[in-house]
PDB file of C-alpha atoms in Angstrom:
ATOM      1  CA  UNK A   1     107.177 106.762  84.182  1.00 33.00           C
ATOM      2  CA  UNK A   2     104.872 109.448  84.080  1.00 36.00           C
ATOM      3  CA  UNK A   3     102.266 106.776  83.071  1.00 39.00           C
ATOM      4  CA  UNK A   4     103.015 104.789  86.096  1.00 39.00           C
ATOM      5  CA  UNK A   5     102.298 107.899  88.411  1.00 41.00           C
ATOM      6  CA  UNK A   6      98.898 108.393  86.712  1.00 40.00           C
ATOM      7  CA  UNK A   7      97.703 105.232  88.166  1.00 49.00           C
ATOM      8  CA  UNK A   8      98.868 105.684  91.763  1.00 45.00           C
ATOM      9  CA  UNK A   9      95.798 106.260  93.530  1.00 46.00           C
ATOM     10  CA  UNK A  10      94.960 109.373  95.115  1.00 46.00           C
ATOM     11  CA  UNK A  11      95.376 108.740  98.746  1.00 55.00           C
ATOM     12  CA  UNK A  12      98.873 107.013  98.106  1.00 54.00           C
ATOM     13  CA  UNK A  13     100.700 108.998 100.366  1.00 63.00           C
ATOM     14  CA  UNK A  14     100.195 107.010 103.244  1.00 86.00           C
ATOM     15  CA  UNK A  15     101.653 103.712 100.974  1.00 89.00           C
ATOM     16  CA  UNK A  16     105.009 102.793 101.640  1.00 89.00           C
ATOM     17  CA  UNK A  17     105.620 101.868  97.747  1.00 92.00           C
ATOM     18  CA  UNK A  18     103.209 103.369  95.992  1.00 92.00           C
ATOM     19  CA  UNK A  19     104.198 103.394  92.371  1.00 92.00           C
ATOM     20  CA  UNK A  20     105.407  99.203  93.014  1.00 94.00           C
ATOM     21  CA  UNK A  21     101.621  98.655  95.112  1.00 95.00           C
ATOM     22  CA  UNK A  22      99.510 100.721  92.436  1.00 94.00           C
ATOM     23  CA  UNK A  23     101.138  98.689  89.539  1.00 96.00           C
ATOM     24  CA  UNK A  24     100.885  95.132  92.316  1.00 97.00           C
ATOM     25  CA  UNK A  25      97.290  96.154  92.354  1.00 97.00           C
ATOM     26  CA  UNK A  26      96.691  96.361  88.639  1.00 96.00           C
ATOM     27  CA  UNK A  27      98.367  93.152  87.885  1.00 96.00           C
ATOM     28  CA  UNK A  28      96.558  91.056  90.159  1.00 97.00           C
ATOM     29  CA  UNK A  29      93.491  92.672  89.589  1.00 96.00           C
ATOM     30  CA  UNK A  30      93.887  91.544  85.859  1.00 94.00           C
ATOM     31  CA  UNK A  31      94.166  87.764  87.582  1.00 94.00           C
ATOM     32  CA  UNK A  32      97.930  87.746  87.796  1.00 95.00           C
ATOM     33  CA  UNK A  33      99.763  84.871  89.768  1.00 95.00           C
ATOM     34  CA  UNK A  34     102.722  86.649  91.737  1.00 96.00           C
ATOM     35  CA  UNK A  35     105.045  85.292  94.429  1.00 95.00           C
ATOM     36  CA  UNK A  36     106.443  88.387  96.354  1.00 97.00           C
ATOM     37  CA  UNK A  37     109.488  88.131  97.738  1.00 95.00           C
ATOM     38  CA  UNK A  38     111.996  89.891 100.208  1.00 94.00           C
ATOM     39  CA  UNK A  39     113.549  89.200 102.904  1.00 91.00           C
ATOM     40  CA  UNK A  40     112.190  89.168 106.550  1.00 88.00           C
ATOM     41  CA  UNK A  41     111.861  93.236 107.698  1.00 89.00           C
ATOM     42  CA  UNK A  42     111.920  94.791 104.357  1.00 91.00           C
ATOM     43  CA  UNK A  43     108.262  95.738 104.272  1.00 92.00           C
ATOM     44  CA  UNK A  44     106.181  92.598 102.974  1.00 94.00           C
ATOM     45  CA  UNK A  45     103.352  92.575 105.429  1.00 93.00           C
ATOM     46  CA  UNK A  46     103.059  96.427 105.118  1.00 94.00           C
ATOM     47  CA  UNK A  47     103.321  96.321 101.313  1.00 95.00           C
ATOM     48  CA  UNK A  48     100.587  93.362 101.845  1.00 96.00           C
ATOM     49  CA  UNK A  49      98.751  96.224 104.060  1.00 95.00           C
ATOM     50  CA  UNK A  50      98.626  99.156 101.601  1.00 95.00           C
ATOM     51  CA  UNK A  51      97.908  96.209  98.739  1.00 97.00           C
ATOM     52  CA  UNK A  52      94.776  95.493 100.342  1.00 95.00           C
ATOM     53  CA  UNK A  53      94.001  99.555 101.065  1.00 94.00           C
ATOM     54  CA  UNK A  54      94.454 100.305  97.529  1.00 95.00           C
ATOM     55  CA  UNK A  55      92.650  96.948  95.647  1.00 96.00           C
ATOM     56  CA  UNK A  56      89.086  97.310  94.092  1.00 94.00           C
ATOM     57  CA  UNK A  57      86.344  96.781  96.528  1.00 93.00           C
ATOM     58  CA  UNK A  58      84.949  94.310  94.093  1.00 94.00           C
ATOM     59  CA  UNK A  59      87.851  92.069  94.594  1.00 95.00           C
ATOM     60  CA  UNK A  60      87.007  89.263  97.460  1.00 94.00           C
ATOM     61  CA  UNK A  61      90.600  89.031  99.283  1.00 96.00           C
ATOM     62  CA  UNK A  62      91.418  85.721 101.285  1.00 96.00           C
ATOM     63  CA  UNK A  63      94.218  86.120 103.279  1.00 95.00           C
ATOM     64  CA  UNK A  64      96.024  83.464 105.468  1.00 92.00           C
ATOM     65  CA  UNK A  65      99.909  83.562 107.246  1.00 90.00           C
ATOM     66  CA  UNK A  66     101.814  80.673 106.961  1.00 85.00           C
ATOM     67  CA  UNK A  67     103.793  82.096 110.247  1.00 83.00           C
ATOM     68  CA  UNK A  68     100.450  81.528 112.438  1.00 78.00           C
ATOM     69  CA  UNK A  69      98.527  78.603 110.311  1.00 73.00           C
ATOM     70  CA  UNK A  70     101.642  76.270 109.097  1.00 63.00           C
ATOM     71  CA  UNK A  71     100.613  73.622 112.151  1.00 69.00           C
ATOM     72  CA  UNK A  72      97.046  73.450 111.201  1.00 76.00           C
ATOM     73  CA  UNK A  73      96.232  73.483 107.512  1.00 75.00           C
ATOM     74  CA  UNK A  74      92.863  72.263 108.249  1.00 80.00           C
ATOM     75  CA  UNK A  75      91.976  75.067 110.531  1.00 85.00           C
ATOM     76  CA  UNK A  76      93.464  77.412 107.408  1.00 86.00           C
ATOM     77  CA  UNK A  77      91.149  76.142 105.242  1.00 87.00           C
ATOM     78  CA  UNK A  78      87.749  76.467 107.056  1.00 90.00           C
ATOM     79  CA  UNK A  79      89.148  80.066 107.676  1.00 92.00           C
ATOM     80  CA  UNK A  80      89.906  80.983 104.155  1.00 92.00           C
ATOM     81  CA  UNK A  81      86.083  79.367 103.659  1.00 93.00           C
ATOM     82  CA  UNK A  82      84.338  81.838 106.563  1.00 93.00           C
ATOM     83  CA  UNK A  83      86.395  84.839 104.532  1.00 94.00           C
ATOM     84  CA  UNK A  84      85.365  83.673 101.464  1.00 92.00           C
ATOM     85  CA  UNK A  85      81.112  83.226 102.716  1.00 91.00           C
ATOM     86  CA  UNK A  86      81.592  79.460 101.790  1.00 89.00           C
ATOM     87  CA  UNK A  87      80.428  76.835 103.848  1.00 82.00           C
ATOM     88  CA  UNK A  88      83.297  74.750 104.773  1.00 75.00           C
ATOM     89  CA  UNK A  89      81.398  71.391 105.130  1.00 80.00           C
ATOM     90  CA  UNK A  90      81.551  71.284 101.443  1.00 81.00           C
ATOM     91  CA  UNK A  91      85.049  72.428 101.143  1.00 85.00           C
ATOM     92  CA  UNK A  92      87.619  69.245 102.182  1.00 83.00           C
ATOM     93  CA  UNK A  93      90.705  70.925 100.013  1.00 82.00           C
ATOM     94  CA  UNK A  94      92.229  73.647  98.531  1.00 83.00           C
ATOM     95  CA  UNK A  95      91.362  72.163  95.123  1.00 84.00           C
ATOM     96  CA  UNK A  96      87.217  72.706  96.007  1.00 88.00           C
ATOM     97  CA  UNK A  97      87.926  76.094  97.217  1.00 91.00           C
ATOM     98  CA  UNK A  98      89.288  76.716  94.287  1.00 89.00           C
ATOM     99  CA  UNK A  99      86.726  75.385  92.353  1.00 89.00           C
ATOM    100  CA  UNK A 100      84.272  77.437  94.266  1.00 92.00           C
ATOM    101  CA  UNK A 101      85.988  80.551  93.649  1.00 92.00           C
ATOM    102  CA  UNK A 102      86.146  79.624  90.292  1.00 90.00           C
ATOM    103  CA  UNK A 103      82.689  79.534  89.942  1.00 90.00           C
ATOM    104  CA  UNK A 104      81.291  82.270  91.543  1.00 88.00           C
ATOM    105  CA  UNK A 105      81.827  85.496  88.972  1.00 89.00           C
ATOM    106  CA  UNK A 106      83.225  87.966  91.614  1.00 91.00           C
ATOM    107  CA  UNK A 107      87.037  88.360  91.535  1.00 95.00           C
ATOM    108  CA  UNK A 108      89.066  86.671  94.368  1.00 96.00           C
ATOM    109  CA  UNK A 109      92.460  87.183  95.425  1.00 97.00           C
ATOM    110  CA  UNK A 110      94.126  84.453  97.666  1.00 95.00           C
ATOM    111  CA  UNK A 111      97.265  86.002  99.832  1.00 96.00           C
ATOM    112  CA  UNK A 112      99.395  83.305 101.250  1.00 93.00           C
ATOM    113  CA  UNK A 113     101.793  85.334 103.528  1.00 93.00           C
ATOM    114  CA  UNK A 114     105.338  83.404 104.506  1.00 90.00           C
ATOM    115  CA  UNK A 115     104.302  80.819 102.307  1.00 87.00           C
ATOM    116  CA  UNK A 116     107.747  79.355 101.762  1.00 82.00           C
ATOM    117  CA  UNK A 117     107.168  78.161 105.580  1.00 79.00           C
ATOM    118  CA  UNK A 118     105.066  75.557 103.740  1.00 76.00           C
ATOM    119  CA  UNK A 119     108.814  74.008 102.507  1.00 71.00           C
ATOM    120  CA  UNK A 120     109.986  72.707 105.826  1.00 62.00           C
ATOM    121  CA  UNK A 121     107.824  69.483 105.783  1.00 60.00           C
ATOM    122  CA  UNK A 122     105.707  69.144 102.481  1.00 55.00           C
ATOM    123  CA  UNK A 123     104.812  65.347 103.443  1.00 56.00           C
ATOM    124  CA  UNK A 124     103.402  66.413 106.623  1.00 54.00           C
ATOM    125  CA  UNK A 125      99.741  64.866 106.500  1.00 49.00           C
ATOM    126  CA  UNK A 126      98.367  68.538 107.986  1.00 44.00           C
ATOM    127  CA  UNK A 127      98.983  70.466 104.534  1.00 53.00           C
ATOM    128  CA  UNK A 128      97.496  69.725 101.560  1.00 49.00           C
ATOM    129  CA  UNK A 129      99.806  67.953  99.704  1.00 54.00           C
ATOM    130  CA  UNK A 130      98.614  69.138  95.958  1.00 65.00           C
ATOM    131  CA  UNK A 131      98.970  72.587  97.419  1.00 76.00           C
ATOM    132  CA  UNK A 132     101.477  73.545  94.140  1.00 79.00           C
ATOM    133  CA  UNK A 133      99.198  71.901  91.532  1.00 82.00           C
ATOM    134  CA  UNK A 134      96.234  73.766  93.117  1.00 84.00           C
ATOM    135  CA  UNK A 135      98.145  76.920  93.062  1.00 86.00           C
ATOM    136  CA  UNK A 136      99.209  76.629  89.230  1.00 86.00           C
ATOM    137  CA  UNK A 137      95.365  76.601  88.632  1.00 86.00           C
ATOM    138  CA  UNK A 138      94.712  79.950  89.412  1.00 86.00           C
ATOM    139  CA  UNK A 139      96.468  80.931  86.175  1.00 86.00           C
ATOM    140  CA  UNK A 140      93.441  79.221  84.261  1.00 87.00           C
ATOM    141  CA  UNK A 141      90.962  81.132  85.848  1.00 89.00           C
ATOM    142  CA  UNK A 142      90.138  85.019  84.890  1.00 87.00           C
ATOM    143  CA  UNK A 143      88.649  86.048  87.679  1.00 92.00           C
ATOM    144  CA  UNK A 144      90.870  84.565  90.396  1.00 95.00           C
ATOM    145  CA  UNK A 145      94.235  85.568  91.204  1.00 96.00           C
ATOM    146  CA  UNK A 146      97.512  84.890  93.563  1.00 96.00           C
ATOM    147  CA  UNK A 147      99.595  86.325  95.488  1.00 97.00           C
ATOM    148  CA  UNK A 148     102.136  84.229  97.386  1.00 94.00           C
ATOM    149  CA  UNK A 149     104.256  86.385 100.030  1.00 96.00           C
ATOM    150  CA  UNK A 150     108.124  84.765 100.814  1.00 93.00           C
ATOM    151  CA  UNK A 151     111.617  85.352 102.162  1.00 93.00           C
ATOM    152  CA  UNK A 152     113.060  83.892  98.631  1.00 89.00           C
ATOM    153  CA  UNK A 153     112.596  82.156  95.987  1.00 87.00           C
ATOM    154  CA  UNK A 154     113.548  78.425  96.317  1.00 82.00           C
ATOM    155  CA  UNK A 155     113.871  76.375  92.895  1.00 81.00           C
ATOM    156  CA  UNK A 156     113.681  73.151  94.614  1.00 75.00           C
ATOM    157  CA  UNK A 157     109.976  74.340  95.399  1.00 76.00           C
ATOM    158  CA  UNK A 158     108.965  75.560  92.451  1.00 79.00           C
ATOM    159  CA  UNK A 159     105.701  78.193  92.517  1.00 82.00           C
ATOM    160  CA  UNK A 160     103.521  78.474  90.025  1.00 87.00           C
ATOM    161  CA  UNK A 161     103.870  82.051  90.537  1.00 92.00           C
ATOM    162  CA  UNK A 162     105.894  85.180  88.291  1.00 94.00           C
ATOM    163  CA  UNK A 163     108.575  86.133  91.142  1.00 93.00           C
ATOM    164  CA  UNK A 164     108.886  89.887  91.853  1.00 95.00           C
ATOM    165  CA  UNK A 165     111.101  91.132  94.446  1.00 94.00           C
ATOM    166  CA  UNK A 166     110.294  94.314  96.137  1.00 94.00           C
ATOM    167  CA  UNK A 167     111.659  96.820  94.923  1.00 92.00           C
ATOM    168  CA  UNK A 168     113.407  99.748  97.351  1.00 84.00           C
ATOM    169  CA  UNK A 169     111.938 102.161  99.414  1.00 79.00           C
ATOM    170  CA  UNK A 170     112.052 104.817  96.755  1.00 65.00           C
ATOM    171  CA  UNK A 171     110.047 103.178  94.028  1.00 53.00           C
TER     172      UNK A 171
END
């Protein structure tokens, strides 16, 4: 444990979690695919917060809510583009934004908040409908990495994501 403590970062008393976000950090700075999960008012956004306070600078971080962009994938997208300094002309689908990620050397980290609001229509012509085979791909990339936010974990939707709950207030 006392290992774990070294690597909480100095101005970690203003983290909710910081031994669980210091170790978060570390793992998806290494290019980790995660799915975070708790259920609704148990700190996920704020845990998303101090993630995001705590992650190397060097580390491009997309970020999108399912709770606000679920209706308009499209939209999503050509957001996730502007954050990312791509142009989205050239981007139709997750799978190209991937592949521009991919190529570009800088670490990226792509936060999809609520995404198990994605589950309540997956044949709706809005989303992308590959959206779990595009995810798995992040594993095969080193300098990209995931981190899918949800309520739970639902095996009839299968991420392609280690699932870590979060842990209690007092870790």
């Amino acid at each position: 444990m006392a290992d774990q403590e070294q690597d909480i970062p100095p101005d970690s008393e203003a983290l909710l979690r910081p031994a669980f976000t210091a170790s978060l950090a570390a793992r998806l700075s290494a290019g980790a695919s995660i799915n975070l999960c708790a259920a609704h008012g148990l700190g996920r956004r704020r845990t998303v917060a101090d993630l995001r306070s705590v992650l190397p600078a060097e580390i491009r971080v997309l970020y999108a809510d399912m709770k606000f962009c679920a209706t308009d994938f499209p939209a999503t997208l050509r957001d996730l583009c502007a954050q990312a300094g791509l142009d989205d002309a050239t981007i139709s689908d997750l799978g190209n934004l991937l592949a521009a990620l991919a190529h570009n050397p800088a670490p990226a980290l792509l936060i999809l908040h609520n995404v198990d609001l994605l589950r309540s229509d997956p044949h709706d012509p809005l989303f992308d409908t590959a959206l779990l085979p595009y995810l798995a791909r992040f594993a095969k990339h080193p300098n990209l990495a995931l981190l899918t936010v949800s309520e739970a974990i639902h095996p009839d939707w299968p991420l392609p994501c280690e699932h870590l709950s979060l842990p209690p207030l007092d870790i």
